Coordinates of C-alpha atoms and ligand atoms in Angstrom, one line a residue:
Chain A
M1 CA 37.0 -1.1 31.7
G2 CA 39.2 1.9 31.2
I3 CA 38.6 2.1 27.5
S4 CA 37.9 5.7 26.4
P5 CA 34.3 6.3 25.2
F6 CA 35.8 7.6 21.9
V7 CA 37.6 4.4 21.2
I8 CA 34.3 2.5 22.0
F9 CA 32.4 4.8 19.7
F10 CA 34.6 4.3 16.7
A11 CA 35.3 0.6 17.3
S12 CA 31.6 -0.1 17.5
I13 CA 31.1 1.6 14.1
F14 CA 33.9 -0.2 12.3
T15 CA 35.8 -3.1 13.9
S16 CA 33.2 -4.3 16.4
N17 CA 30.2 -3.6 14.3
V18 CA 27.2 -5.4 15.9
L19 CA 26.0 -6.5 12.5
L20 CA 29.2 -7.5 10.8
T21 CA 31.0 -9.0 13.8
N22 CA 28.2 -10.2 16.0
F23 CA 25.7 -10.8 13.3
L24 CA 22.8 -9.3 15.3
G25 CA 19.8 -7.6 13.7
M26 CA 20.0 -9.7 10.6
C27 CA 16.3 -10.1 9.9
S28 CA 15.5 -6.5 9.2
Y29 CA 18.9 -6.1 7.7
L30 CA 18.1 -8.8 5.1
S31 CA 14.5 -7.8 4.4
I32 CA 14.8 -4.0 4.2
S33 CA 18.1 -3.7 2.4
K34 CA 16.4 -3.9 -1.0
D35 CA 16.5 -0.1 -1.5
L36 CA 18.6 2.7 -0.2
K37 CA 15.9 5.0 0.9
S38 CA 14.1 2.6 3.3
S39 CA 17.5 1.4 4.5
L40 CA 18.4 4.9 5.5
G41 CA 14.9 5.4 7.2
L42 CA 15.3 2.2 9.2
G43 CA 18.9 3.1 10.0
E44 CA 18.0 6.5 11.4
A45 CA 15.4 4.9 13.6
V46 CA 17.8 2.3 14.8
I47 CA 20.4 5.0 15.7
F48 CA 17.9 6.9 17.7
V49 CA 16.4 4.0 19.5
M50 CA 19.6 2.2 20.2
T51 CA 21.3 5.3 21.6
V52 CA 18.5 6.1 24.0
T53 CA 17.6 2.6 25.0
S54 CA 21.1 1.6 25.8
V55 CA 21.3 4.4 28.2
L56 CA 17.9 3.7 29.7
N57 CA 18.7 0.0 30.1
Y58 CA 22.0 0.9 31.6
L59 CA 20.2 3.0 34.2
V60 CA 17.5 0.4 34.9
Y61 CA 20.2 -2.2 35.3
Q62 CA 22.5 -0.2 37.6
Y63 CA 19.8 1.3 39.7
I64 CA 17.1 -1.3 39.9
L65 CA 18.3 -4.7 38.9
V66 CA 21.8 -4.6 40.6
P67 CA 20.6 -3.3 44.0
F68 CA 17.9 -6.0 44.2
E69 CA 20.2 -8.7 42.8
L70 CA 17.9 -9.4 39.9
E71 CA 20.6 -9.3 37.2
Y72 CA 19.3 -12.6 35.8
L73 CA 16.1 -10.9 34.8
R74 CA 17.8 -8.5 32.5
F75 CA 16.6 -10.1 29.2
I76 CA 12.9 -9.7 30.0
V77 CA 13.3 -6.3 31.6
F78 CA 15.4 -4.9 28.7
I79 CA 12.8 -6.1 26.2
I80 CA 10.0 -4.5 28.0
V81 CA 11.9 -1.2 28.3
I82 CA 12.7 -1.2 24.6
A83 CA 9.1 -2.0 23.6
A84 CA 7.6 0.7 25.8
F85 CA 10.1 3.2 24.6
V86 CA 9.4 2.6 21.0
Q87 CA 5.7 2.9 21.6
L88 CA 6.2 6.2 23.4
V89 CA 8.3 7.6 20.6
E90 CA 5.7 6.6 18.1
M91 CA 3.0 8.5 20.0
I92 CA 5.2 11.6 20.5
L93 CA 6.2 11.7 16.8
E94 CA 2.6 11.2 15.7
R95 CA 1.5 14.2 17.7
F96 CA 4.3 16.6 17.2
M97 CA 6.2 15.6 14.1
P98 CA 3.7 14.0 11.7
N99 CA 6.1 14.2 8.8
L100 CA 8.8 12.3 10.6
Y101 CA 6.2 9.9 11.9
Y102 CA 5.2 8.9 8.4
T103 CA 8.8 8.4 7.3
L104 CA 10.0 6.5 10.3
G105 CA 6.6 5.3 11.5
I106 CA 6.6 2.1 9.6
F107 CA 10.1 1.2 10.8
L108 CA 9.6 1.8 14.5
P109 CA 7.6 -1.3 15.2
L110 CA 10.2 -3.4 13.4
I111 CA 12.8 -2.1 15.8
T112 CA 11.1 -3.4 18.9
V113 CA 12.1 -6.9 17.8
N114 CA 15.5 -6.0 16.4
C115 CA 17.9 -8.1 18.4
A116 CA 20.8 -5.7 17.7
I117 CA 19.1 -3.3 20.1
L118 CA 18.8 -5.9 22.8
G119 CA 22.3 -7.2 22.0
V120 CA 23.9 -3.8 22.5
A121 CA 22.1 -3.4 25.9
L122 CA 23.3 -6.8 27.0
F123 CA 26.9 -6.2 25.8
I124 CA 27.0 -3.1 27.9
V125 CA 26.2 -5.1 30.9
I126 CA 28.5 -8.0 30.2
R127 CA 31.4 -5.7 29.4
E128 CA 30.6 -3.6 32.5
Y129 CA 30.7 -0.2 30.8
N130 CA 30.0 3.0 32.7
F131 CA 27.5 5.6 31.7
L132 CA 29.6 7.5 29.1
Q133 CA 30.9 4.2 27.6
S134 CA 27.3 2.9 27.3
L135 CA 26.2 6.1 25.5
A136 CA 29.2 5.8 23.1
Y137 CA 28.5 2.1 22.5
G138 CA 24.8 2.7 21.9
A139 CA 25.3 5.5 19.4
G140 CA 28.2 3.9 17.7
G141 CA 26.4 0.6 17.5
G142 CA 23.4 2.3 15.8
I143 CA 25.6 4.1 13.3
G144 CA 27.6 1.0 12.6
W145 CA 24.4 -1.0 11.9
T146 CA 23.2 1.8 9.6
L147 CA 26.5 1.8 7.8
A148 CA 26.3 -1.9 7.2
I149 CA 22.7 -1.9 5.9
L150 CA 23.4 1.1 3.6
A151 CA 26.4 -0.7 2.2
L152 CA 24.4 -3.8 1.5
A153 CA 21.5 -1.8 0.0
G154 CA 23.9 0.0 -2.3
I155 CA 25.5 -3.2 -3.5
R156 CA 22.1 -4.9 -3.9
Q157 CA 20.8 -2.0 -6.0
K158 CA 23.7 -2.3 -8.4
V159 CA 23.6 -6.1 -8.5
D160 CA 19.8 -6.0 -9.3
E161 CA 20.8 -5.4 -12.9
T162 CA 23.1 -8.4 -13.2
K163 CA 22.3 -12.0 -13.6
I164 CA 22.6 -14.1 -10.4
P165 CA 22.2 -17.9 -10.4
K166 CA 18.7 -18.7 -9.2
G167 CA 19.8 -20.5 -6.0
L168 CA 21.7 -17.5 -4.8
Q169 CA 19.2 -14.8 -5.4
G170 CA 17.9 -12.7 -2.5
A171 CA 19.0 -13.8 0.9
G172 CA 21.8 -16.1 -0.3
F173 CA 23.5 -13.4 -2.2
A174 CA 23.0 -11.0 0.7
M175 CA 24.7 -13.4 3.1
I176 CA 27.8 -13.8 0.8
V177 CA 28.1 -10.0 0.4
T178 CA 27.7 -9.6 4.2
G179 CA 30.4 -12.2 4.8
I180 CA 32.8 -10.3 2.5
M181 CA 32.0 -7.0 4.1
A182 CA 32.5 -8.5 7.5
L183 CA 36.0 -9.6 6.5
A184 CA 36.8 -6.1 5.2
F185 CA 35.6 -4.5 8.4
I186 CA 37.5 -6.9 10.6
G187 CA 40.6 -6.0 8.6
F188 CA 40.6 -2.7 10.5
S189 CA 40.8 -4.4 13.9
G190 CA 44.6 -3.8 14.0
I191 CA 43.8 -0.1 14.5
L192 CA 41.1 -0.3 17.1
A193 CA 39.7 -3.2 19.1
I194 CA 37.4 -3.5 22.1
Q195 CA 36.7 -7.1 22.5
Chain B
M1 CA 12.7 -17.9 49.8
A2 CA 9.0 -16.8 49.7
V3 CA 10.1 -13.3 50.4
E4 CA 12.5 -13.4 47.6
V5 CA 9.9 -14.7 45.1
I6 CA 7.4 -12.0 46.2
R7 CA 10.1 -9.3 45.9
T8 CA 11.2 -10.4 42.5
V9 CA 7.7 -10.7 41.1
S10 CA 6.7 -7.3 42.5
I11 CA 9.8 -5.6 41.2
V12 CA 9.4 -6.9 37.7
S13 CA 5.6 -6.3 37.8
G14 CA 6.4 -2.8 39.2
I15 CA 8.5 -2.0 36.2
G16 CA 5.8 -3.3 33.9
V17 CA 3.0 -1.4 35.6
F18 CA 5.1 1.8 35.6
L19 CA 5.7 1.5 31.8
A20 CA 2.1 0.5 31.1
A21 CA 0.8 3.5 33.1
L22 CA 3.2 5.8 31.3
L23 CA 2.0 4.6 27.9
T24 CA -1.7 4.8 28.9
L25 CA -1.2 8.3 30.2
A26 CA 0.7 9.2 27.0
E27 CA -2.1 7.9 24.9
R28 CA -4.7 9.7 26.9
F29 CA -3.0 13.1 26.5
L30 CA -1.0 12.8 23.3
L31 CA -3.5 11.1 21.1
N32 CA -6.8 12.5 22.3
Y33 CA -8.1 15.1 20.0
G34 CA -11.7 15.2 21.2
M35 CA -14.5 15.9 18.7
C36 CA -13.6 17.9 15.7
K37 CA -15.7 19.8 13.2
I38 CA -15.4 19.3 9.4
T39 CA -16.8 22.2 7.4
I40 CA -17.5 21.2 3.8
N41 CA -17.9 23.8 1.0
N42 CA -18.6 26.5 3.7
D43 CA -22.0 24.9 4.0
R44 CA -22.3 21.6 5.7
E45 CA -20.8 20.7 9.0
L46 CA -19.9 17.3 10.4
E47 CA -18.9 16.4 14.0
V48 CA -16.3 13.6 14.0
K49 CA -14.0 12.0 16.5
G50 CA -10.5 13.4 16.1
G51 CA -7.5 11.4 15.3
N52 CA -8.8 9.5 12.3
H53 CA -8.0 10.1 8.6
L54 CA -10.1 12.6 6.7
L55 CA -11.1 10.0 4.1
G56 CA -12.5 7.6 6.6
S57 CA -14.2 10.3 8.7
L58 CA -16.0 11.5 5.5
L59 CA -16.9 8.0 4.5
Q60 CA -18.5 7.3 7.9
N61 CA -20.7 10.3 7.2
G62 CA -21.8 9.1 3.8
I63 CA -19.5 11.3 1.7
F64 CA -17.7 9.1 -0.7
I65 CA -14.3 10.5 -1.9
P66 CA -13.0 8.3 -4.7
S67 CA -10.2 6.0 -3.7
A68 CA -8.9 3.0 -5.5
C69 CA -6.2 1.8 -3.1
G70 CA -8.4 1.8 0.0
G71 CA -6.4 4.5 1.8
R72 CA -2.9 3.2 1.4
G73 CA -1.7 6.3 -0.3
S74 CA -0.9 4.6 -3.5
C75 CA -3.6 5.7 -6.0
G76 CA -3.7 9.5 -5.6
L77 CA -7.4 9.6 -6.3
C78 CA -8.6 10.8 -2.9
K79 CA -7.7 14.5 -3.5
V80 CA -9.6 17.2 -1.6
K81 CA -8.9 20.9 -1.1
V82 CA -8.2 21.5 2.6
I83 CA -8.7 25.2 3.4
S84 CA -7.8 25.2 7.0
G85 CA -6.6 22.6 9.6
G86 CA -5.0 19.4 8.4
G87 CA -1.4 20.1 9.3
P88 CA 1.7 20.2 7.1
L89 CA 1.9 18.5 3.7
L90 CA 3.3 15.0 4.3
S91 CA 6.0 13.3 2.3
T92 CA 3.6 10.5 1.5
E93 CA 1.4 12.9 -0.4
T94 CA 4.0 14.9 -2.4
P95 CA 4.5 12.2 -5.2
Y96 CA 0.8 12.5 -6.1
L97 CA 0.4 16.3 -6.1
T98 CA 1.6 18.7 -8.8
K99 CA 3.2 22.0 -7.8
E100 CA 0.0 23.9 -8.6
E101 CA -2.1 21.5 -6.5
Q102 CA 0.3 21.9 -3.6
E103 CA 0.0 25.6 -3.8
D104 CA -3.7 25.3 -4.0
N105 CA -3.8 23.3 -0.7
I106 CA -4.9 20.1 -2.4
R107 CA -4.2 17.1 -0.2
L108 CA -4.7 13.3 -0.2
S109 CA -7.6 12.8 2.2
C110 CA -6.4 9.3 3.2
Q111 CA -3.2 10.8 4.6
V112 CA -4.5 13.9 6.3
K113 CA -5.6 13.3 9.9
V114 CA -8.3 15.2 11.5
R115 CA -6.7 16.6 14.6
E116 CA -8.5 20.0 14.8
D117 CA -11.4 21.7 13.1
V118 CA -10.9 21.5 9.3
A119 CA -12.6 23.2 6.4
I120 CA -12.5 21.5 3.0
E121 CA -13.9 21.9 -0.5
I122 CA -15.1 19.1 -2.6
P123 CA -17.0 18.9 -6.0
E124 CA -20.7 19.0 -5.5
E125 CA -21.3 15.9 -7.5
L126 CA -19.5 13.8 -4.8
F127 CA -22.7 14.2 -2.8
S128 CA -24.6 12.2 -5.4
I129 CA -22.4 9.2 -4.8
R130 CA -24.3 6.8 -2.6
E131 CA -23.9 3.6 -0.8
Y132 CA -26.0 0.7 -2.0
T133 CA -26.6 -2.7 -0.3
T134 CA -26.9 -5.3 -3.0
T135 CA -27.7 -9.0 -3.1
V136 CA -25.4 -11.4 -4.9
E137 CA -27.7 -12.9 -7.5
K138 CA -25.2 -15.1 -9.4
I139 CA -21.5 -15.9 -9.5
V140 CA -20.2 -17.3 -12.7
D141 CA -16.8 -18.7 -13.5
L142 CA -15.3 -17.1 -16.6
T143 CA -11.8 -18.6 -16.4
Y144 CA -9.8 -20.5 -13.8
D145 CA -9.1 -17.2 -12.0
T146 CA -11.8 -14.8 -13.1
K147 CA -15.4 -14.6 -12.0
A148 CA -18.4 -12.6 -13.0
L149 CA -20.5 -11.2 -10.1
Y150 CA -24.1 -10.2 -10.7
L151 CA -25.3 -7.8 -8.0
R152 CA -29.0 -6.8 -7.6
L153 CA -30.0 -3.6 -6.0
K154 CA -32.8 -3.3 -3.5
D155 CA -36.3 -3.0 -5.0
G156 CA -36.9 0.4 -6.3
E157 CA -33.3 1.5 -6.2
E158 CA -31.3 2.4 -9.3
L159 CA -27.6 2.9 -9.9
S160 CA -27.1 5.4 -12.7
F161 CA -23.6 5.4 -14.2
K162 CA -21.7 6.1 -17.3
A163 CA -20.3 3.2 -19.2
G164 CA -16.7 2.7 -18.0
Q165 CA -17.2 4.0 -14.4
Y166 CA -16.4 1.9 -11.3
V167 CA -17.9 1.1 -7.9
Q168 CA -16.1 0.5 -4.6
I169 CA -16.9 -2.7 -2.8
K170 CA -16.8 -2.7 0.9
V171 CA -15.1 -5.8 2.2
P172 CA -16.4 -6.6 5.7
Q173 CA -14.1 -8.1 8.4
Y174 CA -13.5 -11.7 7.7
G175 CA -11.0 -14.4 8.6
K176 CA -7.7 -12.7 9.6
V177 CA -8.8 -9.4 8.1
T178 CA -9.7 -7.2 11.0
E179 CA -10.5 -4.0 9.2
E180 CA -13.1 -3.0 6.6
V181 CA -11.4 -2.3 3.2
Y182 CA -12.7 -0.8 0.0
R183 CA -11.6 -1.9 -3.5
A184 CA -12.5 -0.5 -6.9
Y185 CA -14.2 -2.7 -9.6
S186 CA -15.4 -1.5 -13.0
I187 CA -19.0 -2.1 -13.9
A188 CA -19.2 -4.5 -16.9
S189 CA -22.9 -4.4 -17.5
S190 CA -25.0 -2.0 -19.6
P191 CA -25.6 1.5 -18.3
L192 CA -29.2 1.1 -19.4
Q193 CA -29.7 -1.7 -16.9
K194 CA -29.8 0.1 -13.6
E195 CA -31.3 -2.4 -11.1
M196 CA -28.6 -5.0 -11.5
I197 CA -24.9 -4.6 -12.2
K198 CA -22.2 -7.1 -13.3
L199 CA -18.6 -7.0 -12.2
I200 CA -15.7 -9.1 -13.6
I201 CA -13.2 -9.9 -10.9
R202 CA -9.8 -11.6 -11.3
R203 CA -8.2 -13.3 -8.3
V204 CA -5.0 -11.7 -6.9
P205 CA -3.2 -14.3 -4.8
H206 CA -3.6 -13.5 -1.1
G207 CA -5.5 -10.3 -2.0
I208 CA -7.8 -9.1 0.7
C209 CA -10.9 -8.3 -1.4
T210 CA -10.5 -11.0 -4.1
T211 CA -10.0 -13.7 -1.5
Y212 CA -13.2 -12.6 0.1
I213 CA -15.1 -12.7 -3.1
F214 CA -13.6 -16.1 -4.3
D215 CA -13.6 -18.0 -1.0
Y216 CA -16.2 -16.5 1.2
L217 CA -19.0 -14.8 -0.8
K218 CA -21.9 -17.0 -1.8
E219 CA -25.0 -16.4 -4.0
G220 CA -27.7 -14.8 -1.9
D221 CA -25.2 -12.9 0.4
K222 CA -25.4 -9.1 0.8
L223 CA -22.6 -6.9 -0.5
D224 CA -22.2 -3.2 0.2
L225 CA -20.8 -0.9 -2.5
N226 CA -20.6 2.8 -3.3
G227 CA -20.4 4.7 -6.6
P228 CA -20.3 5.5 -9.3
H229 CA -16.8 6.9 -9.5
G230 CA -14.3 7.7 -12.2
D231 CA -13.7 9.8 -15.3
F232 CA -13.0 6.8 -17.5
F233 CA -16.2 6.7 -19.6
L234 CA -17.4 6.8 -23.2
R235 CA -17.0 10.3 -24.7
E236 CA -19.5 11.6 -27.2
S237 CA -18.0 12.0 -30.6
D238 CA -17.9 10.1 -33.9
R239 CA -14.2 9.3 -34.0
E240 CA -13.0 5.8 -34.6
M241 CA -12.4 4.0 -31.3
I242 CA -9.5 1.8 -30.2
C243 CA -10.2 -0.2 -27.1
I244 CA -7.4 -2.1 -25.4
A245 CA -7.7 -4.3 -22.4
G246 CA -5.8 -7.1 -20.5
G247 CA -7.3 -9.6 -18.1
S248 CA -10.2 -8.2 -16.0
G249 CA -9.7 -4.9 -17.9
L250 CA -12.3 -6.2 -20.3
A251 CA -15.0 -5.2 -17.7
P252 CA -15.4 -1.4 -18.5
I253 CA -15.0 -2.0 -22.2
N254 CA -17.8 -4.6 -22.0
S255 CA -20.0 -1.8 -20.6
I256 CA -19.0 0.6 -23.3
L257 CA -19.9 -1.9 -26.0
Y258 CA -23.3 -2.5 -24.4
E259 CA -23.9 1.3 -24.5
I260 CA -22.8 1.5 -28.2
R261 CA -25.1 -1.4 -29.0
D262 CA -28.1 -0.4 -27.0
K263 CA -28.0 3.3 -28.0
N264 CA -27.3 2.5 -31.6
I265 CA -24.2 4.6 -31.7
R266 CA -22.6 4.6 -35.1
R267 CA -18.9 4.5 -34.6
K268 CA -16.1 2.4 -36.0
A269 CA -14.5 0.5 -33.1
T270 CA -11.8 -2.1 -32.6
F271 CA -11.3 -4.0 -29.3
F272 CA -7.8 -5.5 -28.7
F273 CA -7.9 -8.0 -25.8
G274 CA -4.6 -9.2 -24.5
C275 CA -4.0 -12.4 -22.6
V276 CA -1.2 -14.8 -21.9
E277 CA -2.7 -18.1 -23.1
K278 CA -6.0 -19.6 -24.1
R279 CA -7.2 -20.4 -20.6
D280 CA -7.1 -16.7 -19.8
L281 CA -9.6 -15.8 -22.6
Y282 CA -13.3 -15.4 -21.8
Y283 CA -16.4 -13.8 -23.4
T284 CA -15.2 -14.7 -26.9
D285 CA -18.8 -15.6 -27.9
E286 CA -20.2 -12.4 -26.4
M287 CA -17.7 -10.4 -28.4
K288 CA -18.5 -12.3 -31.6
A289 CA -22.1 -11.4 -31.0
F290 CA -21.2 -7.7 -30.6
E291 CA -19.4 -8.0 -34.0
K292 CA -22.8 -9.0 -35.5
Q293 CA -24.9 -6.4 -33.5
I294 CA -22.6 -3.4 -33.9
P295 CA -22.0 -2.6 -37.6
D296 CA -18.4 -1.4 -37.5
F297 CA -17.0 -3.3 -34.5
R298 CA -14.1 -5.8 -34.6
F299 CA -12.8 -8.0 -31.8
V300 CA -9.1 -8.8 -31.9
P301 CA -8.0 -11.2 -29.1
A302 CA -4.2 -11.7 -28.8
L303 CA -2.2 -14.2 -26.8
S304 CA 1.3 -13.3 -25.8
A305 CA 2.5 -16.9 -25.0
P306 CA 0.0 -19.5 -26.3
R307 CA 0.8 -23.1 -25.5
E308 CA 1.1 -25.6 -28.2
A309 CA -2.0 -27.4 -27.1
D310 CA -3.9 -24.2 -27.5
N311 CA -3.8 -24.5 -31.3
W312 CA -4.3 -20.7 -31.4
P313 CA -5.2 -19.5 -34.8
G314 CA -5.4 -15.8 -33.9
E315 CA -2.9 -13.0 -33.2
V316 CA 0.3 -13.8 -31.2
G317 CA 2.5 -11.3 -29.4
L318 CA 2.4 -8.6 -26.8
I319 CA -0.7 -6.5 -27.1
T320 CA 1.5 -3.5 -28.0
E321 CA 3.0 -5.4 -31.0
V322 CA -0.5 -6.4 -32.2
V323 CA -1.8 -2.8 -31.9
D324 CA 1.2 -1.6 -33.7
R325 CA 0.5 -3.9 -36.6
Y326 CA -3.2 -3.0 -36.9
I327 CA -3.1 0.8 -36.8
T328 CA -1.4 2.9 -39.4
D329 CA -2.7 6.5 -38.9
G330 CA -4.2 7.2 -35.5
S331 CA -4.6 10.9 -35.8
G332 CA -8.4 10.8 -36.0
M333 CA -8.9 8.1 -33.4
E334 CA -9.8 8.0 -29.7
A335 CA -8.5 5.3 -27.3
Y336 CA -9.8 3.6 -24.2
L337 CA -7.4 1.5 -22.3
C338 CA -7.8 -0.7 -19.2
G339 CA -5.4 -3.0 -17.5
S340 CA -2.2 -3.1 -15.5
P341 CA -0.2 0.1 -15.2
G342 CA 2.7 -1.5 -17.1
M343 CA 0.5 -2.5 -20.0
I344 CA -1.2 0.9 -20.1
D345 CA 2.1 2.8 -20.1
A346 CA 3.5 0.7 -22.9
C347 CA 0.3 1.1 -25.0
I348 CA 0.2 4.8 -24.6
Q349 CA 3.7 5.0 -26.0
V350 CA 2.6 3.1 -29.1
L351 CA -0.6 5.1 -29.5
L352 CA 1.2 8.4 -29.3
Q353 CA 3.6 7.2 -32.0
K354 CA 0.6 6.4 -34.2
G355 CA -0.5 10.0 -33.8
I356 CA -3.4 9.7 -31.3
P357 CA -3.2 12.9 -29.3
E358 CA -2.6 12.5 -25.6
D359 CA -5.8 14.1 -24.5
R360 CA -7.9 11.6 -26.5
I361 CA -6.3 8.6 -24.7
Y362 CA -8.5 7.6 -21.8
Y363 CA -7.5 4.9 -19.3
D364 CA -8.0 3.2 -16.0
K365 CA -5.0 1.6 -14.4
F366 CA -5.9 -1.4 -12.2
Ligands
FAD1 C1 -10.4 2.1 -11.3 C2 -10.1 0.7 -11.0 C3 -10.9 -0.3 -11.5 C4 -10.7 -1.6 -11.3 N1 -11.5 -2.6 -11.8 C5 -11.2 -3.9 -11.6 C6 -12.1 -4.9 -12.3 O1 -13.0 -4.6 -13.0 N2 -11.8 -6.2 -12.0 C7 -10.7 -6.5 -11.2 O2 -10.5 -7.7 -11.0 N3 -9.9 -5.6 -10.6 C8 -10.2 -4.3 -10.8 N4 -9.4 -3.4 -10.2 C9 -8.3 -3.8 -9.2 C10 -9.0 -4.0 -7.8 O3 -9.4 -2.7 -7.3 C11 -8.0 -4.5 -6.7 O4 -6.9 -3.8 -6.7 C12 -7.6 -6.0 -6.9 O5 -8.8 -6.8 -7.1 C13 -6.8 -6.5 -5.8 O6 -7.5 -6.4 -4.5 P1 -7.3 -7.3 -3.3 O7 -7.9 -6.6 -2.1 O8 -7.7 -8.7 -3.6 O9 -5.7 -7.3 -3.2 P2 -4.8 -6.5 -2.1 O10 -5.0 -7.1 -0.8 O11 -5.1 -5.1 -2.3 O12 -3.4 -6.9 -2.7 C14 -2.6 -8.0 -2.3 C15 -1.3 -7.9 -3.0 O13 -1.4 -8.0 -4.4 C16 -0.8 -6.9 -5.1 N5 -1.8 -6.6 -6.1 C17 -2.9 -5.8 -6.0 N6 -3.6 -5.7 -7.2 C18 -2.9 -6.5 -8.1 C19 -3.0 -6.9 -9.5 N7 -4.1 -6.4 -10.2 N8 -2.1 -7.7 -10.0 C20 -1.1 -8.2 -9.3 N9 -0.9 -7.9 -8.0 C21 -1.7 -7.1 -7.4 C22 -0.8 -5.8 -4.0 O14 0.3 -5.0 -4.3 C23 -0.6 -6.6 -2.8 O15 0.8 -6.9 -2.6 C24 -9.6 -2.0 -10.4 C25 -8.8 -1.0 -9.9 C26 -9.0 0.3 -10.2 C27 -8.1 1.3 -9.6
FES2 S1 -7.0 6.6 -1.2 FE1 -5.5 6.0 -2.7 S2 -4.1 7.6 -2.3 FE2 -5.6 8.1 -0.9

């Protein structure tokens, strides 16, 4: 519990990457990673939503669920909070930042059902992080997820020009690449670890 | 126990109610733009509900801005000049606008939202585009995936168009489709025949409009459309013509051939029709008939991958290869192309090499 927020921040980007070590958020990771630009768009949206919702969910948990001993309802409550927050952000963007709305707009609804977001909120509770640690884990988790999808998108764009056996095209190939990337990222765990 | 149940339920509901109230309030205040005024050409004024796209708001008031993609921002046809209001240029618009257009405040009307009073300028002739309610007179199978649709206008109504132009069909809500959509289809019949038009429609698997036409529409049904649109039409000149089409791209060429025949236009013309195999070919007899009726007309069908069972005696190869074999000097020619974007781009390259100047190559990308 005494882990410094900085350690959590960097560890959640590299060695404890939600995507590459917990394999969360795979569906949008596999489907959007076909080109770099959309991956970056989705990644930016994930960073933003993950950072804010992990803090929000932390507060809801600590100040509503814990005092009333309703911890077991955290799944449903977290999901509602995430969905409502994404909706709200969509409306605010549409009104005040139409340009950003059009670039991120299509990705925001995808995020509501991104399990990495829920996963991060749950890990925060399970590992009993405090406020700053939650903030660091939320932001780091989002950046780590983005890093992983960008890496995969970059590799997929290059590999598009090569011949892959039919049975391995698409998701099959992405899974293998993800596995190898996960090994590489875990290789750093000697430097930093939080689990 | 009961207390605990009630408490749990009320707390969770409380959270839900709080968030729902927050969202409702946000929607009330953030997304409510009231009524907005659209001023067109400094002359007409429309009152519309704010918050919708400009294209749709104009459409509801009977002003038909051309659009082939139905507002998805992928055709770039719905350009209008927005003089005031309309907000900043969006990243979804920039790919379709040249630098000059951007400086001139040209926008894609399907992307601009009406959030305040706006003033726009559009060409006067757009006011002459009308909506017609037609009756499906006949549906004819041309191939396994292509149908001809004969649409009769109401008694006393006429649709005047130039050979090659298209109409937009309004697809009503049906099945799982919850929104009206518009799709472009070229008119295939003669421009001299104004009370009934023919369309040639090829099925796109899972396509919104083509599924409606193939699986839902029956003879005798009503179908709304608006038009005519487009600047792909037969130009007046006596240059030799090269027409190239693939699949349903035959439609506008068919109309152009009717015009040449019915108006006795004396021009040399060759029509290259590209398909994959024999089962994709249609209207071969009609084209043979044109060869007899139009003095200098030749029809060249070509298959890119005929099956052995097709016993195909004609041209084989990609349409670009066939065209390449037929034309030697194109400098005095004029070209009309219709088909998929890929086919058209490839054909333009060949035609340019043959010496046909770029400004005499006319095309519609489907
Ligand atoms: C100026 C103009 C004239 C046209 N004239 C004709 C015509 O005479 N006859 C005709 O059949 N069509 C014509 N089209 C194409 C037509 O407008 C529709 O795009 C097409 O019928 C598909 O509509 P949909 O609603 O069924 O499919 P949608 O629901 O719009 O599309 C479903 C999916 O199919 C893809 N798709 C769309 N069109 C095609 C295609 N052609 N080939 C492969 N995939 C596609 C889309 O990207 C999408 O993923 C014309 C288009 C233009 C711009
Ligand atoms: S309607 Fe096609 S880009 Fe606007």
